[in-house]
């Protein structure tokens, strides 16, 4: 996937929906088709690349704009899509990290999924279970 250090084409809609300006300690990246948009230009880890590649594939299956419309409007769709992406990300971490790293990263991933970044659509304890499933 190509990386572009800029906001995605639908950044205003994303920012409005999730109040990105109010979120602290997050530097989100966004898959939009086969491009990863990285507004901050911060380095992207290998496990995050896996996560975004899942979203790219998901988008290609139903169409990029349709995917984003559903993602922004439907909590259940967003959760389903994120569980798949976070699970793939965690599997990558399990293959490349030690036990302590796996434990820390699972906690971080579950905290992220349960955060306002995604509209607080799941409790952390539930996210922990679903990411590992």
CSV table of C-alpha atoms in Angstrom, one decimal:
chain,number,residue,atom,x,y,z
A,1,UNK,CA,0.0,0.0,0.0
A,2,UNK,CA,1.1,3.5,-0.8
A,3,UNK,CA,1.4,5.9,2.2
A,4,UNK,CA,0.4,9.6,1.8
A,5,UNK,CA,1.3,12.0,4.5
A,6,UNK,CA,-1.9,13.9,4.4
A,7,UNK,CA,-5.5,13.6,5.5
A,8,UNK,CA,-7.8,11.3,3.5
A,9,UNK,CA,-10.4,12.7,1.1
A,10,UNK,CA,-13.2,12.3,3.7
A,11,UNK,CA,-11.3,13.6,6.7
A,12,UNK,CA,-13.8,16.3,7.5
A,13,UNK,CA,-16.6,13.7,7.8
A,14,UNK,CA,-14.4,11.5,9.9
A,15,UNK,CA,-13.3,14.3,12.1
A,16,UNK,CA,-16.9,15.6,12.6
A,17,UNK,CA,-18.2,12.1,13.4
A,18,UNK,CA,-15.5,11.2,15.9
A,19,UNK,CA,-14.6,14.6,17.2
A,20,UNK,CA,-10.9,14.0,16.3
A,21,UNK,CA,-9.9,17.4,17.6
A,22,UNK,CA,-10.9,16.5,21.1
A,23,UNK,CA,-9.0,13.2,21.2
A,24,UNK,CA,-5.6,13.3,22.8
A,25,UNK,CA,-2.7,10.8,22.3
A,26,UNK,CA,-4.1,9.5,19.0
A,27,UNK,CA,-2.4,9.9,15.7
A,28,UNK,CA,-4.7,7.9,13.5
A,29,UNK,CA,-4.0,6.7,10.0
A,30,UNK,CA,-6.8,6.0,7.5
A,31,UNK,CA,-7.1,3.4,4.7
A,32,UNK,CA,-8.9,4.8,1.7
A,33,UNK,CA,-8.8,2.2,-1.0
A,34,UNK,CA,-5.2,1.2,-1.6
A,35,UNK,CA,-3.7,4.3,0.1
A,36,UNK,CA,-2.9,4.8,3.8
A,37,UNK,CA,-3.3,8.4,4.7
A,38,UNK,CA,-1.0,9.5,7.5
A,39,UNK,CA,-1.8,13.1,8.5
A,40,UNK,CA,0.9,13.4,11.1
A,41,UNK,CA,3.6,11.7,9.0
A,42,UNK,CA,4.6,9.7,12.1
A,43,UNK,CA,6.2,6.2,11.4
A,44,UNK,CA,3.7,3.4,10.8
A,45,UNK,CA,4.5,0.2,12.5
A,46,UNK,CA,4.3,-3.2,10.7
A,47,UNK,CA,1.4,-4.3,12.8
A,48,UNK,CA,-0.6,-1.2,12.0
A,49,UNK,CA,0.1,-1.7,8.3
A,50,UNK,CA,-1.5,-5.2,8.7
A,51,UNK,CA,-4.5,-3.5,10.3
A,52,UNK,CA,-4.9,-1.0,7.5
A,53,UNK,CA,-4.4,-3.6,4.8
A,54,UNK,CA,-7.5,-5.4,6.3
A,55,UNK,CA,-9.5,-2.2,5.9
A,56,UNK,CA,-8.3,-1.8,2.4
A,57,UNK,CA,-9.4,-5.3,1.5
A,58,UNK,CA,-12.8,-4.7,3.2
A,59,UNK,CA,-13.2,-1.5,1.2
A,60,UNK,CA,-12.4,-3.2,-2.1
A,61,UNK,CA,-15.0,-5.9,-1.4
A,62,UNK,CA,-18.0,-3.4,-1.2
A,63,UNK,CA,-16.5,-0.2,-2.6
A,64,UNK,CA,-14.5,2.4,-0.8
A,65,UNK,CA,-17.2,5.1,-0.5
A,66,UNK,CA,-19.9,2.6,0.5
A,67,UNK,CA,-17.6,1.2,3.1
A,68,UNK,CA,-16.8,4.6,4.6
A,69,UNK,CA,-20.5,5.6,4.5
A,70,UNK,CA,-21.4,2.5,6.5
A,71,UNK,CA,-18.4,2.9,8.8
A,72,UNK,CA,-19.4,6.4,9.7
A,73,UNK,CA,-23.1,5.7,10.2
A,74,UNK,CA,-23.3,2.2,11.7
A,75,UNK,CA,-21.7,1.3,15.0
A,76,UNK,CA,-22.3,-2.4,14.4
A,77,UNK,CA,-20.6,-2.3,11.0
A,78,UNK,CA,-17.7,-0.3,12.4
A,79,UNK,CA,-17.2,-2.7,15.2
A,80,UNK,CA,-17.3,-5.7,12.9
A,81,UNK,CA,-14.7,-4.2,10.6
A,82,UNK,CA,-12.5,-3.1,13.5
A,83,UNK,CA,-12.6,-6.5,15.2
A,84,UNK,CA,-11.4,-8.1,12.0
A,85,UNK,CA,-8.6,-5.6,11.6
A,86,UNK,CA,-7.5,-5.6,15.2
A,87,UNK,CA,-7.5,-9.4,15.3
A,88,UNK,CA,-5.2,-9.5,12.3
A,89,UNK,CA,-3.0,-6.9,13.9
A,90,UNK,CA,-2.8,-8.9,17.1
A,91,UNK,CA,-2.0,-12.1,15.3
A,92,UNK,CA,0.9,-10.3,13.6
A,93,UNK,CA,2.1,-9.2,17.1
A,94,UNK,CA,1.8,-12.7,18.4
A,95,UNK,CA,3.9,-14.0,15.6
A,96,UNK,CA,6.6,-11.4,16.1
A,97,UNK,CA,6.6,-10.5,19.8
A,98,UNK,CA,7.4,-12.1,23.1
A,99,UNK,CA,4.9,-12.9,25.8
A,100,UNK,CA,5.3,-9.5,27.5
A,101,UNK,CA,4.9,-7.6,24.3
A,102,UNK,CA,1.8,-9.6,23.4
A,103,UNK,CA,0.2,-8.8,26.7
A,104,UNK,CA,1.0,-5.1,26.5
A,105,UNK,CA,-0.1,-4.8,22.9
A,106,UNK,CA,-3.3,-6.6,23.5
A,107,UNK,CA,-4.1,-4.2,26.3
A,108,UNK,CA,-3.3,-1.2,24.1
A,109,UNK,CA,-5.3,-2.5,21.1
A,110,UNK,CA,-8.4,-3.2,23.3
A,111,UNK,CA,-8.1,0.3,24.9
A,112,UNK,CA,-7.9,1.9,21.5
A,113,UNK,CA,-10.9,-0.1,20.2
A,114,UNK,CA,-12.9,0.9,23.3
A,115,UNK,CA,-12.0,4.6,23.0
A,116,UNK,CA,-13.8,7.6,21.6
A,117,UNK,CA,-11.7,7.2,18.5
A,118,UNK,CA,-14.3,4.6,17.4
A,119,UNK,CA,-17.3,6.2,19.2
A,120,UNK,CA,-17.0,4.1,22.4
A,121,UNK,CA,-18.8,1.2,20.7
A,122,UNK,CA,-17.4,-1.6,23.0
A,123,UNK,CA,-16.2,-2.1,26.5
A,124,UNK,CA,-12.5,-2.8,26.9
A,125,UNK,CA,-13.1,-6.3,28.5
A,126,UNK,CA,-15.2,-7.3,25.5
A,127,UNK,CA,-12.6,-5.9,23.1
A,128,UNK,CA,-9.9,-8.0,24.8
A,129,UNK,CA,-12.0,-11.1,24.2
A,130,UNK,CA,-13.0,-10.4,20.7
A,131,UNK,CA,-9.5,-9.4,19.5
A,132,UNK,CA,-8.1,-12.7,20.8
A,133,UNK,CA,-10.8,-14.9,19.4
